[in-house]
PDB file of C-alpha atoms in Angstrom:
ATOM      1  CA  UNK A  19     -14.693  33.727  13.062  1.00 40.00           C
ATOM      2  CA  UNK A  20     -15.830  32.753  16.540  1.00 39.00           C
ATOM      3  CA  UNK A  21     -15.644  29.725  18.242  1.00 38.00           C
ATOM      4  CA  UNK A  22     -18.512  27.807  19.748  1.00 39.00           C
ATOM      5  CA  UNK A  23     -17.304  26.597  23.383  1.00 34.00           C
ATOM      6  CA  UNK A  24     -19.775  24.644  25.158  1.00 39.00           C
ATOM      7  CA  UNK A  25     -20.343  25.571  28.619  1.00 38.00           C
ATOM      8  CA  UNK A  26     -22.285  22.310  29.791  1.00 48.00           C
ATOM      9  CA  UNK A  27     -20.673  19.404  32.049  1.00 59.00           C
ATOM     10  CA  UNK A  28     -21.820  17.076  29.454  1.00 73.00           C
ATOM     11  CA  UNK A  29     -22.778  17.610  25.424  1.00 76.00           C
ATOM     12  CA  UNK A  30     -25.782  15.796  25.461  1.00 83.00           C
ATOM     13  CA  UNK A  31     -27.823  12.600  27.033  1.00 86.00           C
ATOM     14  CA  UNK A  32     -25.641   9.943  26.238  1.00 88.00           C
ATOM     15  CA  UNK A  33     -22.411  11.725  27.491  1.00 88.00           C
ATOM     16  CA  UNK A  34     -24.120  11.834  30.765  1.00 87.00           C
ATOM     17  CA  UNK A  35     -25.459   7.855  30.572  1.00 89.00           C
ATOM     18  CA  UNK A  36     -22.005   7.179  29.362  1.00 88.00           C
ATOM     19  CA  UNK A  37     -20.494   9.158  32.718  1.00 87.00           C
ATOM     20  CA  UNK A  38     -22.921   7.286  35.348  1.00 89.00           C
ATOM     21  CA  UNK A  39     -22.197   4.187  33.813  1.00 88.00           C
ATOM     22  CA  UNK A  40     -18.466   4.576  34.359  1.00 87.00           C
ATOM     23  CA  UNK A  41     -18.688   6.304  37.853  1.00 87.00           C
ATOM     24  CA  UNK A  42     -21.090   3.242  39.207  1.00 87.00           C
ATOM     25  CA  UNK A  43     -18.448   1.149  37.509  1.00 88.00           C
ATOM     26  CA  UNK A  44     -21.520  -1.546  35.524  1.00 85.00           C
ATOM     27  CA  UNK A  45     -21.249  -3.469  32.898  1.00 87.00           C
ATOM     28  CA  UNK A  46     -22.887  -1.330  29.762  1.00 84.00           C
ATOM     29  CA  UNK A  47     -24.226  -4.515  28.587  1.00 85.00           C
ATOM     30  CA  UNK A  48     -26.328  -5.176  31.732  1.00 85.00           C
ATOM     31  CA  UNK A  49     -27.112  -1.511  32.957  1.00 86.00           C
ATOM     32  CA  UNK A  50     -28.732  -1.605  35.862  1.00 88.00           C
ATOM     33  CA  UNK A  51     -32.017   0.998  34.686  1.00 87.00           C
ATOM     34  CA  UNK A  52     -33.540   1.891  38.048  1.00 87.00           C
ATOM     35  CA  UNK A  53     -30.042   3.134  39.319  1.00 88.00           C
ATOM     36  CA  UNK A  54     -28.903   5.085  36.142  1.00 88.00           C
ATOM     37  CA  UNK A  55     -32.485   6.214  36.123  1.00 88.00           C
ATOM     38  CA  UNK A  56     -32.881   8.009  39.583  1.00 88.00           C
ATOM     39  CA  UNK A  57     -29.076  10.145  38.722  1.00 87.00           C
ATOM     40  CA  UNK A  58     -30.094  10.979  35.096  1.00 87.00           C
ATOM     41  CA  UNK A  59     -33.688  12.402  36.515  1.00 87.00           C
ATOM     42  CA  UNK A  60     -31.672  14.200  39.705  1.00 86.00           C
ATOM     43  CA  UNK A  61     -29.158  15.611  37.352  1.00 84.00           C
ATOM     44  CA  UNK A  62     -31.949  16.788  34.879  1.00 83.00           C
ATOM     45  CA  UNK A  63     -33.672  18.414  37.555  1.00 83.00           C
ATOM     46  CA  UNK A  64     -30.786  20.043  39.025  1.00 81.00           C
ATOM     47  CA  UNK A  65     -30.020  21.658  35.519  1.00 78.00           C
ATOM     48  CA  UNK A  66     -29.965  25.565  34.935  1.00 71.00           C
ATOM     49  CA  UNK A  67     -30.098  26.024  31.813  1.00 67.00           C
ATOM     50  CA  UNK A  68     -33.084  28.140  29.119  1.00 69.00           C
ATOM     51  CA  UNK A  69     -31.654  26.438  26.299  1.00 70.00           C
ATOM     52  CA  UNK A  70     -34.773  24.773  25.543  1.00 77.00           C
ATOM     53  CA  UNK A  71     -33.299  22.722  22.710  1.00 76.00           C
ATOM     54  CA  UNK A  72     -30.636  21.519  24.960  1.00 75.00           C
ATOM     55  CA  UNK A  73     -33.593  20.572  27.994  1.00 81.00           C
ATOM     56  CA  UNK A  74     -35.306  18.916  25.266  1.00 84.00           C
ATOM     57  CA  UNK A  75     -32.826  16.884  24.210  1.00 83.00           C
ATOM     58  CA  UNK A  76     -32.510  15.921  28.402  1.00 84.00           C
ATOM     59  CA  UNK A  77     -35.972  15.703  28.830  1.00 86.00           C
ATOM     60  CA  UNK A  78     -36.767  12.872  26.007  1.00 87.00           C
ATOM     61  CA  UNK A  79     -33.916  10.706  26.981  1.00 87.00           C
ATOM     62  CA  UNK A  80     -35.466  10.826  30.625  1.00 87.00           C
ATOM     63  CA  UNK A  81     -38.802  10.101  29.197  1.00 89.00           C
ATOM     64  CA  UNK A  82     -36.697   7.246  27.210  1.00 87.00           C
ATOM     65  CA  UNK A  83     -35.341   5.740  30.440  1.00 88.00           C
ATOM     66  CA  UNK A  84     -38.557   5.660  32.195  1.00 88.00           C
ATOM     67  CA  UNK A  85     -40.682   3.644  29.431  1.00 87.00           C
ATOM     68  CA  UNK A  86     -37.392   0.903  29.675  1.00 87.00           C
ATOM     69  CA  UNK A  87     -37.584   1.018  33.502  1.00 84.00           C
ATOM     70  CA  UNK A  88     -41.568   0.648  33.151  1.00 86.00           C
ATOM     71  CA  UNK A  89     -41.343  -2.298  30.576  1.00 84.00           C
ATOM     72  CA  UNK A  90     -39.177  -4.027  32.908  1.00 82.00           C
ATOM     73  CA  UNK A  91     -40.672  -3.916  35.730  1.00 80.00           C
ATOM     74  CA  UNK A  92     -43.897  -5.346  34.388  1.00 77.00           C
ATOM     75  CA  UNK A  93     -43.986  -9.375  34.704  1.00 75.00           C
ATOM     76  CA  UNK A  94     -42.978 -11.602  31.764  1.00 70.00           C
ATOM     77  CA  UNK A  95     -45.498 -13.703  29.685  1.00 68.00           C
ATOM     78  CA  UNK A  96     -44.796 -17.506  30.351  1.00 66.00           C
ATOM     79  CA  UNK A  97     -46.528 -18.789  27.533  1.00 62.00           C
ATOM     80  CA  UNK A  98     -44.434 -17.238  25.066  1.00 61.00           C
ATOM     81  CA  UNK A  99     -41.810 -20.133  23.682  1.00 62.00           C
ATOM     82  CA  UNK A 100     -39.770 -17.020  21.845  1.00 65.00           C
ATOM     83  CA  UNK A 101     -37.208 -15.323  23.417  1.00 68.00           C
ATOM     84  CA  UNK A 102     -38.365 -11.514  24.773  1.00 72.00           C
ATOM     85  CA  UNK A 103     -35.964  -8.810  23.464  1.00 79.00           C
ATOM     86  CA  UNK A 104     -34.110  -6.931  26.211  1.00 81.00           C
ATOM     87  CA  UNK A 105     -35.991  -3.337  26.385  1.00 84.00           C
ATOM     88  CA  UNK A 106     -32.277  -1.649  26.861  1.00 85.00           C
ATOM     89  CA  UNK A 107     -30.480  -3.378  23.921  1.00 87.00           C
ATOM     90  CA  UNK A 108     -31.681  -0.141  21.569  1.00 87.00           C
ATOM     91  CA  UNK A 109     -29.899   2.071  24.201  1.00 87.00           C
ATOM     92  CA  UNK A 110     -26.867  -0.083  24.853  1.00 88.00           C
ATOM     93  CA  UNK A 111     -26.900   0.281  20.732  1.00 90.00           C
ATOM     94  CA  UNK A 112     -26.717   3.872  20.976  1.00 89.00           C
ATOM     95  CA  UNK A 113     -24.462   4.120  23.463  1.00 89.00           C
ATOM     96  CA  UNK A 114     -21.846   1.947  22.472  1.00 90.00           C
ATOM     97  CA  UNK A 115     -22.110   4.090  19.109  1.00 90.00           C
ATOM     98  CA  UNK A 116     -21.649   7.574  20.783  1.00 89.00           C
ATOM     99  CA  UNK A 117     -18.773   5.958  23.002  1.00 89.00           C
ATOM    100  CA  UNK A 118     -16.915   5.557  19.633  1.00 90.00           C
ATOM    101  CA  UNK A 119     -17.575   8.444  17.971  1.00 89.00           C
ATOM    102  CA  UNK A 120     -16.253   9.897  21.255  1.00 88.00           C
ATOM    103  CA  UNK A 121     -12.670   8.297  21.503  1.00 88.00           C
ATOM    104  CA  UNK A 122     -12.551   8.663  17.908  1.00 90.00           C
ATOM    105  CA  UNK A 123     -13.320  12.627  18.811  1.00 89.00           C
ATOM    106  CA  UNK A 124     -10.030  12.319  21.079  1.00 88.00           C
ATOM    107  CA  UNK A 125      -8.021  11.009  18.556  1.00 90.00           C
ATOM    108  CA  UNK A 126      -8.161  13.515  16.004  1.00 90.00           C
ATOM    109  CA  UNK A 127      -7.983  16.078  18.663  1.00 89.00           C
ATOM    110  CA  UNK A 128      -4.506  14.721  20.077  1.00 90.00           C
ATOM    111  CA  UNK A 129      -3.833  14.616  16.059  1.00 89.00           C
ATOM    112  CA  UNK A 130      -4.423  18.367  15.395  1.00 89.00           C
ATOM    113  CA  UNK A 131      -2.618  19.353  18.800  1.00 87.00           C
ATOM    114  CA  UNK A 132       0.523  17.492  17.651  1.00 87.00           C
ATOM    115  CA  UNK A 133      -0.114  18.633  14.372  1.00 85.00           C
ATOM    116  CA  UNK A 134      -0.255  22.981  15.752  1.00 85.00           C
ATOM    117  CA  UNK A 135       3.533  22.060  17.199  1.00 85.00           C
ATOM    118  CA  UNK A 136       5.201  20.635  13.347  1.00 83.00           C
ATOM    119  CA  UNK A 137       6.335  23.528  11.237  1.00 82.00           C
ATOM    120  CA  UNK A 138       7.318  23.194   7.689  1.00 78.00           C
ATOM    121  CA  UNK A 139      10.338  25.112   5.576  1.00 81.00           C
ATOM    122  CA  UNK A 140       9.499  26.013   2.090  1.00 84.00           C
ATOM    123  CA  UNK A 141      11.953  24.130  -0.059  1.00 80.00           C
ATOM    124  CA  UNK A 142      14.565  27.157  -0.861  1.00 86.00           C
ATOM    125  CA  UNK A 143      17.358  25.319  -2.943  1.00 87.00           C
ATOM    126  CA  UNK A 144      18.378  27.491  -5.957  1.00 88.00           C
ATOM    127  CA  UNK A 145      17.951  25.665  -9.163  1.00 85.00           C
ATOM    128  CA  UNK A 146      21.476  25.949  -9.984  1.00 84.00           C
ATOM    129  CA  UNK A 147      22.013  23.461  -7.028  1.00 85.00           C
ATOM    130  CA  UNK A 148      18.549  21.748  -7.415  1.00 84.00           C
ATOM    131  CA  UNK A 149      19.870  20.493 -11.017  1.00 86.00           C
ATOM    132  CA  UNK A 150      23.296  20.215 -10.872  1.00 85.00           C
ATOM    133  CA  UNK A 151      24.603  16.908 -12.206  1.00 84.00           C
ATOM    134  CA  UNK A 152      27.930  16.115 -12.168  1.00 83.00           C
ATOM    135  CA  UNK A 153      30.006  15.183 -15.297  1.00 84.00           C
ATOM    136  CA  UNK A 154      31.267  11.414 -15.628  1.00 83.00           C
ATOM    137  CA  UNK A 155      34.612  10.458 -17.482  1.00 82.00           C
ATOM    138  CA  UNK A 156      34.136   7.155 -18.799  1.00 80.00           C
ATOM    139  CA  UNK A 157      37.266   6.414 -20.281  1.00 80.00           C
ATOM    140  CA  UNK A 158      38.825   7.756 -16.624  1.00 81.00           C
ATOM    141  CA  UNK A 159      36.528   5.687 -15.211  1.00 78.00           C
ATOM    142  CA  UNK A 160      37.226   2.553 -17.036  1.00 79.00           C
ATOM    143  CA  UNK A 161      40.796   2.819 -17.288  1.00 81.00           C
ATOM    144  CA  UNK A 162      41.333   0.260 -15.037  1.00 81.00           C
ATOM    145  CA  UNK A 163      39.137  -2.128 -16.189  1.00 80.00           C
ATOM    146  CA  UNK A 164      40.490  -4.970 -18.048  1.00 84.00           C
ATOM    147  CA  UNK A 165      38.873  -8.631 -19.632  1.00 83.00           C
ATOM    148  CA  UNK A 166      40.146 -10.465 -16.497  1.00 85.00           C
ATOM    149  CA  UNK A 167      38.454  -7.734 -14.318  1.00 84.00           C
ATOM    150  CA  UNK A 168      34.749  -8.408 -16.356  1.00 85.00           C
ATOM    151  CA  UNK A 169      35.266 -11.954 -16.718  1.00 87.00           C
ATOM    152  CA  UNK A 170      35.353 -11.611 -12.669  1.00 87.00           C
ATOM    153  CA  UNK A 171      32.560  -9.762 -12.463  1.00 85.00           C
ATOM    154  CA  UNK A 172      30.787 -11.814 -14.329  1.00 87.00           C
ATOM    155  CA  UNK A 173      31.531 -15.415 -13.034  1.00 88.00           C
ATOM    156  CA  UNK A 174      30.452 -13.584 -10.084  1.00 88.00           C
ATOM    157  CA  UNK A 175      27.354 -12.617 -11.095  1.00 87.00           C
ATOM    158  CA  UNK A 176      26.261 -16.045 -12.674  1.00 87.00           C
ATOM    159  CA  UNK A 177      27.585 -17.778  -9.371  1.00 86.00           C
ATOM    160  CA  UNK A 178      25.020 -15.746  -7.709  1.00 83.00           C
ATOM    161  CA  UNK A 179      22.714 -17.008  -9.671  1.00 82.00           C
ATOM    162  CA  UNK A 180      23.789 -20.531  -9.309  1.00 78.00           C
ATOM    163  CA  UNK A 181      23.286 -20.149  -5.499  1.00 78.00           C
ATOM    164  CA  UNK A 182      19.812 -19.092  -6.017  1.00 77.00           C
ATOM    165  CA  UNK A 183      18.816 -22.537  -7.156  1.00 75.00           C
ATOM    166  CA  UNK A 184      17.720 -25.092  -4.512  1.00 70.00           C
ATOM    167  CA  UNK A 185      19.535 -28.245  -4.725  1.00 68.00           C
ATOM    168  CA  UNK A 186      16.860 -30.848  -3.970  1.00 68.00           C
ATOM    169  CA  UNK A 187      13.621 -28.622  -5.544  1.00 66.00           C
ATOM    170  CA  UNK A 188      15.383 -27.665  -8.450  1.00 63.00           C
ATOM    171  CA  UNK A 189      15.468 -31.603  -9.487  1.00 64.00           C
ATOM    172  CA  UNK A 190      11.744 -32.271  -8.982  1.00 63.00           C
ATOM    173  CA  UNK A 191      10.498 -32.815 -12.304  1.00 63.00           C
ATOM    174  CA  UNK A 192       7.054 -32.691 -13.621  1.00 62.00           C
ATOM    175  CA  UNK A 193       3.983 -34.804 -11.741  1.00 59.00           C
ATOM    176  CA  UNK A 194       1.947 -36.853 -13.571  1.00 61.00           C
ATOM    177  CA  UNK A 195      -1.355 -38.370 -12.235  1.00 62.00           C
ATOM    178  CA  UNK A 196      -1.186 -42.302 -13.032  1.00 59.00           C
ATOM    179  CA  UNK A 197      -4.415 -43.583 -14.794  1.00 65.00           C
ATOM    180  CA  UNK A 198      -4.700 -46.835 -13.390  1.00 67.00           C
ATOM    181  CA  UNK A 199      -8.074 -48.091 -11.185  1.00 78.00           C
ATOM    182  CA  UNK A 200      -9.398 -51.475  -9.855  1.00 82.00           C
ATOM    183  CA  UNK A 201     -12.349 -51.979 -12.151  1.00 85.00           C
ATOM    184  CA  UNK A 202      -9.649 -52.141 -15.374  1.00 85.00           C
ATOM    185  CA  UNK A 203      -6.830 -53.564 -13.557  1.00 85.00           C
ATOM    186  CA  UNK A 204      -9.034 -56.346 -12.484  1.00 87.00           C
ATOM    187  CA  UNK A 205      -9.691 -57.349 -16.069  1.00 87.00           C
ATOM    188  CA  UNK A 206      -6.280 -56.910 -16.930  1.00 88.00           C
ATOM    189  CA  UNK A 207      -5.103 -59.711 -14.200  1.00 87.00           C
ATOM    190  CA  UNK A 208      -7.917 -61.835 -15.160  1.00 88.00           C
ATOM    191  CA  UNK A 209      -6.664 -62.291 -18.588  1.00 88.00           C
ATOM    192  CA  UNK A 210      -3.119 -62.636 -17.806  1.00 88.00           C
ATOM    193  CA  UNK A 211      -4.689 -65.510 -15.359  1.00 86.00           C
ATOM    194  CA  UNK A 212      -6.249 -67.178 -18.020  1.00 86.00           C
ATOM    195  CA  UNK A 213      -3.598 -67.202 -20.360  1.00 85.00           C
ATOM    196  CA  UNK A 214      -0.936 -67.952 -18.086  1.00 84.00           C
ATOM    197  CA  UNK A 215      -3.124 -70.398 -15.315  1.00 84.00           C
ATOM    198  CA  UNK A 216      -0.599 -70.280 -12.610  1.00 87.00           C
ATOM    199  CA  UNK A 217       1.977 -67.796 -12.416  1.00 85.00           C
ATOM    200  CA  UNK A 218       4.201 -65.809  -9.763  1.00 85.00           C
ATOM    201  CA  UNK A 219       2.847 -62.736  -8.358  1.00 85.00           C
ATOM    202  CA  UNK A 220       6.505 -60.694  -8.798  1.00 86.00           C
ATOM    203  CA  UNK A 221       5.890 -61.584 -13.065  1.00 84.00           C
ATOM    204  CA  UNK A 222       2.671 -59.802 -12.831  1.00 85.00           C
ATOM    205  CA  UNK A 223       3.958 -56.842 -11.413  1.00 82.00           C
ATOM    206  CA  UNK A 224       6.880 -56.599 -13.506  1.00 83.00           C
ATOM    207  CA  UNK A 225       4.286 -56.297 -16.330  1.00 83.00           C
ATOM    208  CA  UNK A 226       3.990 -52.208 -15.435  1.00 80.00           C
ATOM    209  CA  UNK A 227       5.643 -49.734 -13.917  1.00 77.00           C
ATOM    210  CA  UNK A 228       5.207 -47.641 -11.024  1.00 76.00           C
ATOM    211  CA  UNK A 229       4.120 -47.250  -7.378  1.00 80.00           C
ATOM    212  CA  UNK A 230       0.383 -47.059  -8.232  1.00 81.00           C
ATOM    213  CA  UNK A 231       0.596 -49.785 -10.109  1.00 82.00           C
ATOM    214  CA  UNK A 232       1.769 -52.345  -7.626  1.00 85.00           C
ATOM    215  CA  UNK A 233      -1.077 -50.859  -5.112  1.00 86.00           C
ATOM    216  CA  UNK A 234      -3.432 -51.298  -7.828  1.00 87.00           C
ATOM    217  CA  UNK A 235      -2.491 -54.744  -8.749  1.00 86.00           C
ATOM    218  CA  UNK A 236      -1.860 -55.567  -5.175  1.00 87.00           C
ATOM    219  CA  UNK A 237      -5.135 -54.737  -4.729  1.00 88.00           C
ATOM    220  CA  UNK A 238      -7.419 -56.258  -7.625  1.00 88.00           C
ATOM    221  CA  UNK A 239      -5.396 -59.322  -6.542  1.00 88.00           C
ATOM    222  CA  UNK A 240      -7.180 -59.535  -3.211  1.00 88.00           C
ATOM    223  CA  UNK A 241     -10.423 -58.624  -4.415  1.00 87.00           C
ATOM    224  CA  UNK A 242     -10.622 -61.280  -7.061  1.00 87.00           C
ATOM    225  CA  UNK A 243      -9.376 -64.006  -4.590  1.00 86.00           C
ATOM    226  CA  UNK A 244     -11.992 -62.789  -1.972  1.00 86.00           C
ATOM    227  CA  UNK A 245     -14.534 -63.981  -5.087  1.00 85.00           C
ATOM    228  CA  UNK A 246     -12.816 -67.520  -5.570  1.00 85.00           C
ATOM    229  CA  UNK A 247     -11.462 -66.455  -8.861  1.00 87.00           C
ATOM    230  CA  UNK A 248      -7.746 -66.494  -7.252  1.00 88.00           C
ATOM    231  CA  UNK A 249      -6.063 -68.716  -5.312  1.00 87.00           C
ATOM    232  CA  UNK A 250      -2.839 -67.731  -3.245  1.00 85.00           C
ATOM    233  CA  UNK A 251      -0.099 -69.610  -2.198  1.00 85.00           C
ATOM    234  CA  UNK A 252       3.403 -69.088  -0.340  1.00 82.00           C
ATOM    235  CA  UNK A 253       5.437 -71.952   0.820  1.00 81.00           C
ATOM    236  CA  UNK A 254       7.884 -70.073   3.057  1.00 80.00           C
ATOM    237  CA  UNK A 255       8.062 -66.646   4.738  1.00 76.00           C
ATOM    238  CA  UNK A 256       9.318 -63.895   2.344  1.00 74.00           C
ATOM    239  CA  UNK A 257       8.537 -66.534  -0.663  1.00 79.00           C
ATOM    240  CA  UNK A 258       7.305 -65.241  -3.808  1.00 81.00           C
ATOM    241  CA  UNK A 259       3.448 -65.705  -3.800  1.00 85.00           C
ATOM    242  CA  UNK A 260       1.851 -68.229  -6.782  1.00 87.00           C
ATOM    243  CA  UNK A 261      -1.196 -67.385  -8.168  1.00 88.00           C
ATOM    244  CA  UNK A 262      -3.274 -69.741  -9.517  1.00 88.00           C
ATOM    245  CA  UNK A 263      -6.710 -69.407 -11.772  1.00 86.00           C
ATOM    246  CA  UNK A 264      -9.942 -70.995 -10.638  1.00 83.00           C
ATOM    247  CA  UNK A 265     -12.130 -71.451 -13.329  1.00 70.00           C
ATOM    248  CA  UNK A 266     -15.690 -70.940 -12.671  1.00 59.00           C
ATOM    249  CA  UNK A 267     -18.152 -73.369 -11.585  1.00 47.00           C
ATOM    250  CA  UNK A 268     -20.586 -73.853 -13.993  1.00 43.00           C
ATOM    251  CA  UNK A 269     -24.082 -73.200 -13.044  1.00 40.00           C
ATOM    252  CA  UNK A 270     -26.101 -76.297 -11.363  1.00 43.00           C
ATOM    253  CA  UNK A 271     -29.312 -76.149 -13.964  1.00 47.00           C
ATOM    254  CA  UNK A 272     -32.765 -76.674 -13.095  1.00 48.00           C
ATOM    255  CA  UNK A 273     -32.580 -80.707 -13.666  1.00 50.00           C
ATOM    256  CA  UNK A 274     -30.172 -81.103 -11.305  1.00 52.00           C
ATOM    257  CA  UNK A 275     -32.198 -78.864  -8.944  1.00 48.00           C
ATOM    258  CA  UNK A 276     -34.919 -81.117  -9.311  1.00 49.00           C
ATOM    259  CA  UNK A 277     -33.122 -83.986  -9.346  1.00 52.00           C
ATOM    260  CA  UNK A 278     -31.452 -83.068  -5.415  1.00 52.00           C
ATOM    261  CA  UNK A 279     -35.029 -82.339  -3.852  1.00 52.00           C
ATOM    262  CA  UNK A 280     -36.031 -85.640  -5.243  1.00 52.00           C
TER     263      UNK A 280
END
């Protein structure tokens, strides 16, 4: 079987885009088209080849690069609002596609060239070898062994375990979500208000249990004096607070309306 061994500088069109690029040293995002156009169409003409299917290939991709180079050079319309698509972004596509392709090419060809230098040896063990297993004497092998020797072992073993255990996570017990809100704490503190009429604020919270519940209380306390249905009081700094019930204020009806704008 033969092998096919290209005689060309370059394999195609975009290994020869891909080569001026690098040897003008531009950015293949921003190719500069009238350069890379005038040494594509030099090299193209400079090519002796009758591979027509190779000149082909050449020949549109120089055909290619001219309608870009054309469409750029005509002026912009200024009345469009949307942004006109860069005529090279469809080649910068195509090259940036071939470029990996390419290195990926490389790659596999360092692979196989490290690969032609690893030889392999047929495993030639005899069976005899291959399966030999050799014979245990248990009671030789246990003769030592005594029930101070495996109560060793075995403290050992569960001492292991013990050191496994974190100290401080192990103790964490279960979490549980405290149901306690405003709305029905607020009703709660209202009757124990009107039963009790003035009472100490550390009584109320020793009524439940919990950090949520003192924030909860805490705060259905201020709410309900913000209203007028509360009133606070602390003699002293670091006092306990007194909490005293202000009964509502009856409505004013409309006789009394009409007797004050008399």
């Amino acid at each position: 079987m033969g092998i096919n061994v290209s005689l060309e500088v370059f394999d195609g069109p975009l290994d020869l885009l891909l080569h001026l690029i690098e040897k003008n040293k531009v950015d293949i995002f921003d190719i500069p088209i009238v350069l890379i156009t005038e040494q594509y169409l030099e090299y193209v003409s400079a090519m002796d080849t009758r591979d027509m299917d190779v000149m082909s290939e050449f020949l549109v991709m120089a055909a290619t690069l001219v309608r870009i180079k054309s469409k750029m050079l005509l002026p912009k319309e200024e009345d469009t609002e949307e942004e006109e698509e860069d005529p090279r972004q469809e080649l910068v596509e195509r090259l940036l596609e071939y470029k990996m392709y390419k290195y990926a090419s490389f790659e596999l060809k360092d692979r196989q060239y490290d690969a032609a230098r690893v030889f392999f040896k047929e495993p030639s063990i005899p069976d005899e070898v291959k399966n030999y297993r050799e014979e245990i004497n248990y009671d030789e092998l246990l003769s030592d062994v005594t029930l101070t020797k495996l109560q060793s072992i075995f403290d050992s073993v569960m001492q292991k375990q013990v050191d496994k255990i974190d100290p401080i996570r192990s103790k964490f017990g279960e979490i549980e979500k405290d149901e306690v809100n405003i709305e029905d704490q607020m009703i709660f503190v209202e009757e124990y208000a009107l039963l009790h009429g003035s009472f100490s604020f550390r009584k109320l919270l020793e009524t439940g249990s919990g950090k949520w519940y003192v924030i909860v209380t805490f705060l259905s306390v201020l709410e309900m004096m913000k209203t007028g249905m509360l009133r606070i009081r602390q003699d002293n700094l670091f006092d306990d607070i007194t909490i005293t019930y202000q009964k509502k204020k009856k409505a004013v009806d409309e006789e009394d309306l009409a007797k004050a704008a008399e």
